[in-house]
Amino acid sequence: MDRIGKSIDLLMETYSSFGMVNHSGGANLPGRANIARIVGGLDELLFPGFRENQGLDHSNLRLVTAEKVNHLALELIREVEKSLAFSVREGTLSCGHGGCHAAAELIVGSFFEELPAIRHALSLDMEANFRGDPAAKSVDEVILSYPGFRAITVHRLANYFWNAQVPLIPRMMSELVHASTGIDIHPGARIGESFFIDHGTGIVIGETSVIGNNVKLYQGVTLGALSVKKEEANRKRHPTIEDDVTIYSHATILGGDTVIGQGSVIGGNVWITESVPPNTTVYTSAGEQVLMQRDR
Amino acid sequence: MDRIGKSIDLLMETYSSFGMVNHSGGANLPGRANIARIVGGLDELLFPGFRENQGLDHSNLRLVTAEKVNHLALELIREVEKSLAFSVREGTLSCGHGGCHAAAELIVGSFFEELPAIRHALSLDMEANFRGDPAAKSVDEVILSYPGFRAITVHRLANYFWNAQVPLIPRMMSELVHASTGIDIHPGARIGESFFIDHGTGIVIGETSVIGNNVKLYQGVTLGALSVKKEEANRKRHPTIEDDVTIYSHATILGGDTVIGQGSVIGGNVWITESVPPNTTVYTSAGEQVLMQRDR
Amino acid sequence: MDRIGKSIDLLMETYSSFGMVNHSGGANLPGRANIARIVGGLDELLFPGFRENQGLDHSNLRLVTAEKVNHLALELIREVEKSLAFSVREGTLSCGHGGCHAAAELIVGSFFEELPAIRHALSLDMEANFRGDPAAKSVDEVILSYPGFRAITVHRLANYFWNAQVPLIPRMMSELVHASTGIDIHPGARIGESFFIDHGTGIVIGETSVIGNNVKLYQGVTLGALSVKKEEANRKRHPTIEDDVTIYSHATILGGDTVIGQGSVIGGNVWITESVPPNTTVYTSAGEQVLMQRDR
Amino acid sequence: MDRIGKSIDLLMETYSSFGMVNHSGGANLPGRANIARIVGGLDELLFPGFRENQGLDHSNLRLVTAEKVNHLALELIREVEKSLAFSVREGTLSCGHGGCHAAAELIVGSFFEELPAIRHALSLDMEANFRGDPAAKSVDEVILSYPGFRAITVHRLANYFWNAQVPLIPRMMSELVHASTGIDIHPGARIGESFFIDHGTGIVIGETSVIGNNVKLYQGVTLGALSVKKEEANRKRHPTIEDDVTIYSHATILGGDTVIGQGSVIGGNVWITESVPPNTTVYTSAGEQVLMQRDR
Amino acid sequence: MDRIGKSIDLLMETYSSFGMVNHSGGANLPGRANIARIVGGLDELLFPGFRENQGLDHSNLRLVTAEKVNHLALELIREVEKSLAFSVREGTLSCGHGGCHAAAELIVGSFFEELPAIRHALSLDMEANFRGDPAAKSVDEVILSYPGFRAITVHRLANYFWNAQVPLIPRMMSELVHASTGIDIHPGARIGESFFIDHGTGIVIGETSVIGNNVKLYQGVTLGALSVKKEEANRKRHPTIEDDVTIYSHATILGGDTVIGQGSVIGGNVWITESVPPNTTVYTSAGEQVLMQRDR
Amino acid sequence: MDRIGKSIDLLMETYSSFGMVNHSGGANLPGRANIARIVGGLDELLFPGFRENQGLDHSNLRLVTAEKVNHLALELIREVEKSLAFSVREGTLSCGHGGCHAAAELIVGSFFEELPAIRHALSLDMEANFRGDPAAKSVDEVILSYPGFRAITVHRLANYFWNAQVPLIPRMMSELVHASTGIDIHPGARIGESFFIDHGTGIVIGETSVIGNNVKLYQGVTLGALSVKKEEANRKRHPTIEDDVTIYSHATILGGDTVIGQGSVIGGNVWITESVPPNTTVYTSAGEQVLMQRDR
């Protein structure tokens, strides 16, 4: 197989000729497997006793928690530092006097201080999931198996790092949960309390979406942009959904100025590009449907 | 990083103040990773020689099978026992005189007796997949790579445990395969013989759906509920699909009283909330579509 | 648990009575886990420095690359040989005088010679992704986290093996990435340069689709067949999309004779079964939508 | 590093020029790691509940045991078959009509029937260890931590395969336990009941040694050969130790005709090349020892 | 292979008939693999930066240490609790009012408080190793590769648990390091400061040995008992070695009343059963050695 | 467990107060696990087909070998670079203009060029082992299970790095094989062709030993130093063993000026501190041995 030897040479040439190579004498980008492991660890911290195979009890809970927090802090600092250093190289960020390691420590330190608040938000989401789905038999079932609840869990983590202006990691987190749930929430989206997604596959929530409290979304809903011009990247391009809105499956709502008013209900398959006033129900007459009896 | 130490204290407080903590001196809920491993093992039992890396032949097939069955029985008994014990604590179930371990042994014993019947049902599904997809080159390709076939395989397992009133595990199984296929079949759904799903992403089949024989579904189909009120959880909320029905992509069929009659064909994107008589073709005129020629 | 012993006997009976058993004295089908590992390894080769946890630098890049190529060549030859041998047993292929091992070596040797061209195509796709999404902050973010980019990466690999008439493996590759992205591209589809998929969940691109350069697709788009009769499997059943076409979310385009002319734009939710001339914008008037104000 | 490429060529040349290469289109020798795993598994079978991390109880003991036996039978058959096939190639063995797989099945089948007897012998050894060592606090401590007990355990397994004329595997087993205990018992040695080794490091027991019941050995004892001529390989070259003999540390006993009579005690560092009558104590006057007082 | 099925039954019978089975509804003995992992973790804590593959630096040292301590505390408490509970069942220990979990927490808590003192003792041992061996090029080499240093490291850990009257675990620890070094130090032995073992294979140091400061031992030295009667288990059975003594290879010193006086030197192969006054050199005239010239 | 928190603080203090901490912003010492993995990989290269579980055959041998060489080169360069950098920090070495990475590449490049010669030497050792042991049934058995052969294999590797003045790694290699065989050969020892060790436990071969061709050693032999003064570290301190010498078990030969002349035979337990002329047999009259008949 001498061809193999030659192929290596050819491949090496493409590495120097057209890029897509990342090296600087050390692992310098956050690793997908690392981020996955970190998200898994945070998930254990958020819902102690729900993910572990080994027994947890009152006497060991503190030691277990301390171990996990220390471990995750280490891993997070390393990945965040790599992300910040990436942006410094790109020229889009400066790490300040202390350097990127110190900056990463600050961000991660604040993150762990935020975890109790995130847990509180998730307890409200869990309630909303249980109330919202007649098929849910217990809140434990929600924590163990609801993809929409997994999506909002990861979103609340990713959104913290997005707000802390950490590059790459938030998107890697949201894509992780997109991959396993089919729910694509951009980490920049602002989502209120008691959020409920049912089934979820195909949902897209864009970067500048703003979602109020007690909102329910069903599978296939898109909160998208009307314009996809690069130069409008800094505008609000995605809709605002006010409190207490329900949006049924496969509805599409587009545009940064589009506001779905409080308490409105958007029917399945509805296509909306303009604002809807509060307390409005929108459904589609769905065009004419044709029924054609066949002989057998 | 003294902040980390303080964060641990704060987190511990949230564990005692607002729950979402599960511990009782031992692993007491079925573990996601365990269920995944069990489903993987059952998959090997159902399709011997298709999943393993090591060689299988006539002389070792019995020993290999015996080893797997004994191993899976052990793992299943442990997880089922934890699930039953969970429901006993919740007050929604009683394990009888023998206790939950004995109950788990009974359920798992019956499950393995049921496997031959499940394999038979899957052989019919495999045929339906092969016949139904012009792109399928062999039945082996169906077993190796069709997501719809994977979904119905796991559903037929999960549905057994649902009928045996094991909590949590059936939903965990169905969410596992939902995560990897985008096909969300509630384990309570009743599905007949020779079932075929093509592509599958975005399909939702609700808890009380009833599906006949020789039914075909395409990607994005929803068999959903009209009402999502918690108090109607015990009603039939999802449609009935009779034998020989085909439902094309992204069609939505809602309501517990909605029956799609035998032999009917539901077109893509169609939205249905009322019954359709047998042998009927339903398509949508799709509203007016506007074609606008642009200058270049 | 004597029942377990009996269940083993019953299961063994089904193995001899209705098949779905694959054994011939050695692992004889490509393994799902192997294909996944190979795709992961190729991904590292295509984007050096983006996937690894260990540091890469100029001094070790050649050794690392040589190691990976040699390793992947070995693994690929083994899996390709098993696939070819499968088809020989099925009677649908002959491996020629040299036998299937030699044939596998040839195919894999050529594959590695093709990798530079695949890397070039992917560099254009990466640019298209970056330009096409206002939310993309850097090309590195595309490589690290865009599911559409992951789908086209795997497709360009799978398509090579499809064209080399290797059975099973291309479909296994495309299903791997379907599982993690919700994007279902049949390995037979012909896709031009600078391809961009946004969000992607629910996209289906059929076996005989032909897609030009600079095409953009959004989530939920179907490029499907009108007929699903097995006997038409060898016809072109899926549409042709010419250069510079954009197809928005959930549009459905069906039929082997359907051509979307160059530069056209297909709106969201549009349903198309006939050709569209070049430079045309198609949108749906979406039927009547009903807004119903509710009292509170 | 072009030198690396050239080194590969040079190494390949040595593979063809002076052997020490083993290949025949498949793993064809028993693997060290496999034998280690098998010995570990047999150890769990022999002492259930002493090695496992997971809980064993009456209700699952049978399933656990059945799983392990089936698994180990599979692994053992594979390794024994490879060993037999090796000897067939060497021309030193014939596998009979059924071929080496069938022969391996027979040997392994008989081995498992022998396990109860081996367990019985080990229970006597365990008692002898406990009685013989004043430092032993419980029989459980013997099972958990005594290297001499580990050595006799593995010897009783290896000796079975030696008697069954399986090549290679018995020596690999005895070297495994030699590596971790420093006790080198040739698998051909015949050892009676209630055998006790204390400390054990440096003990050598040759191939044709015969050891009676209730024998105790201390560290560094050699039961060796006087002649090491290859042509005498088929003679009895190592001593016979009758019942109830104790041999203290670093004693050396050599020769196939040397018999240590029943009930004798051999002192530390003693060097013996001729038979010792029963009920004899042998000690060394140790030469003159010189004590030299030094000034400080 | 029906014989396999029958063998399982026979084996089950031996489990009920002659013991060597340990189960009580949960893992109830400390596990060998667990103890090995714990010793490995403590080794990392004792010599930070010497064992890890990942980088350690000032900024992460505290987090890394905290993580490891919390983790090891958890694992140790679990194993110690199992050991104590074993002794309670044996009737040789009582765990007090708080139960064995609380007792284990106390012991482990004290152990970690003791670690700084253990590290101090080891720093003296390290110096003694470096000074004592002309071949040692650096103290780092001692930490990285000296088996005698590994043995004293594990002994100082095991001895803590021995003194805390934890059963089983100390012996399991000392056998772990016996297995990898050939040095067999009973965890009950009392060893002073600046201890140095060279080469070490075959060394035996009995349970009631007392060793002073600045003692050096070479390979094969035995500090043993004269009597091995079970009823004398509670006596001092092994020698006392005073400060500044050197004992060369393969010397044997026996007896609980035997004292090697301060500053003495015991020559290689010397056999001692009585006390030696301080500052004495003992060597063996070694018997007559016979040189026999041979013709060639 | 607040004590745990305090213990962490105390431990941190010892890290700054009395050293034994190794960190400099990255893994900076060769790792024990890495060296073990490298030695394992080299073992596979030296004896292809003897260690692997997967099949090797003529068609894949080159690819497998290339993969292994490239991989091991990478790992070795990394570890050698760390070792050299360590010595630079210690001030005992300079890496030259190219820096330590370049120096490591040179050393590793030469090492792989040396491998064919090492393989040749090992083929002679293998023959010597087979001829020397009447119990050896085949040369394959030697490769698979002889500890003495494993020891000389690793020694020939370690000795290369010793001669190349790489610090730490050679000793780590020799201690690895010391741990698993009880044979302690200092990497600096010079050993001729056709070397044979039988049993081996307890053998010590000092740093400046010189051993000729066709030498045989039995268990417990020491080739040691008379003086262990640190200031004589650079002298020849260990004996010279000329060609065709046999040294039986537990013999001790000490001193840098001691020469065992060609063809001599040193008997078991013999103690030698002065030279022995060629063709001499030395045995010990062993002092007087006392036989004491006991009554029964």
mmCIF file of N, CA and C in Angstrom, chain D residues 208-210 232-241 255-259:
data_model
loop_
_atom_site.group_PDB
_atom_site.id
_atom_site.type_symbol
_atom_site.label_atom_id
_atom_site.label_comp_id
_atom_site.label_asym_id
_atom_site.label_seq_id
_atom_site.Cartn_x
_atom_site.Cartn_y
_atom_site.Cartn_z
ATOM 1 N N THR D 208 8.452 -31.198 37.512
ATOM 2 C CA THR D 208 8.174 -32.588 37.896
ATOM 3 C C THR D 208 8.198 -32.796 39.416
ATOM 4 N N SER D 209 8.050 -31.675 40.146
ATOM 5 C CA SER D 209 7.959 -31.790 41.600
ATOM 6 C C SER D 209 6.689 -32.534 41.989
ATOM 7 N N VAL D 210 6.792 -33.283 43.109
ATOM 8 C CA VAL D 210 5.602 -33.930 43.655
ATOM 9 C C VAL D 210 5.532 -33.545 45.127
ATOM 10 N N GLU D 232 17.109 -34.386 28.951
ATOM 11 C CA GLU D 232 16.501 -35.047 30.106
ATOM 12 C C GLU D 232 15.146 -34.456 30.467
ATOM 13 N N ALA D 233 14.590 -33.714 29.496
ATOM 14 C CA ALA D 233 13.339 -33.003 29.763
ATOM 15 C C ALA D 233 12.207 -33.935 30.180
ATOM 16 N N ASN D 234 12.262 -35.190 29.734
ATOM 17 C CA ASN D 234 11.128 -36.063 30.031
ATOM 18 C C ASN D 234 11.296 -36.874 31.311
ATOM 19 N N ARG D 235 12.422 -36.711 31.993
ATOM 20 C CA ARG D 235 12.640 -37.385 33.271
ATOM 21 C C ARG D 235 12.044 -36.590 34.436
ATOM 22 N N LYS D 236 11.914 -37.255 35.541
ATOM 23 C CA LYS D 236 11.568 -36.539 36.783
ATOM 24 C C LYS D 236 12.837 -35.832 37.241
ATOM 25 N N ARG D 237 12.843 -34.540 37.230
ATOM 26 C CA ARG D 237 14.048 -33.774 37.514
ATOM 27 C C ARG D 237 13.980 -33.038 38.855
ATOM 28 N N HIS D 238 12.774 -33.004 39.442
ATOM 29 C CA HIS D 238 12.581 -32.183 40.647
ATOM 30 C C HIS D 238 12.158 -33.063 41.817
ATOM 31 N N PRO D 239 12.355 -32.587 43.051
ATOM 32 C CA PRO D 239 12.203 -33.457 44.214
ATOM 33 C C PRO D 239 10.765 -33.849 44.533
ATOM 34 N N THR D 240 10.664 -34.804 45.439
ATOM 35 C CA THR D 240 9.395 -35.224 45.993
ATOM 36 C C THR D 240 9.359 -34.796 47.461
ATOM 37 N N ILE D 241 8.280 -34.140 47.831
ATOM 38 C CA ILE D 241 8.119 -33.690 49.217
ATOM 39 C C ILE D 241 6.932 -34.450 49.781
ATOM 40 N N GLY D 255 16.945 -32.102 42.600
ATOM 41 C CA GLY D 255 17.099 -33.450 42.080
ATOM 42 C C GLY D 255 15.828 -34.270 42.062
ATOM 43 N N GLY D 256 15.642 -35.004 40.994
ATOM 44 C CA GLY D 256 14.430 -35.790 40.788
ATOM 45 C C GLY D 256 14.342 -36.987 41.702
ATOM 46 N N ASP D 257 15.462 -37.449 42.232
ATOM 47 C CA ASP D 257 15.420 -38.600 43.121
ATOM 48 C C ASP D 257 15.419 -38.195 44.593
ATOM 49 N N THR D 258 15.524 -36.912 44.825
ATOM 50 C CA THR D 258 15.545 -36.424 46.198
ATOM 51 C C THR D 258 14.142 -36.478 46.792
ATOM 52 N N VAL D 259 14.034 -37.154 47.931
ATOM 53 C CA VAL D 259 12.733 -37.272 48.606
ATOM 54 C C VAL D 259 12.874 -36.725 50.011
#
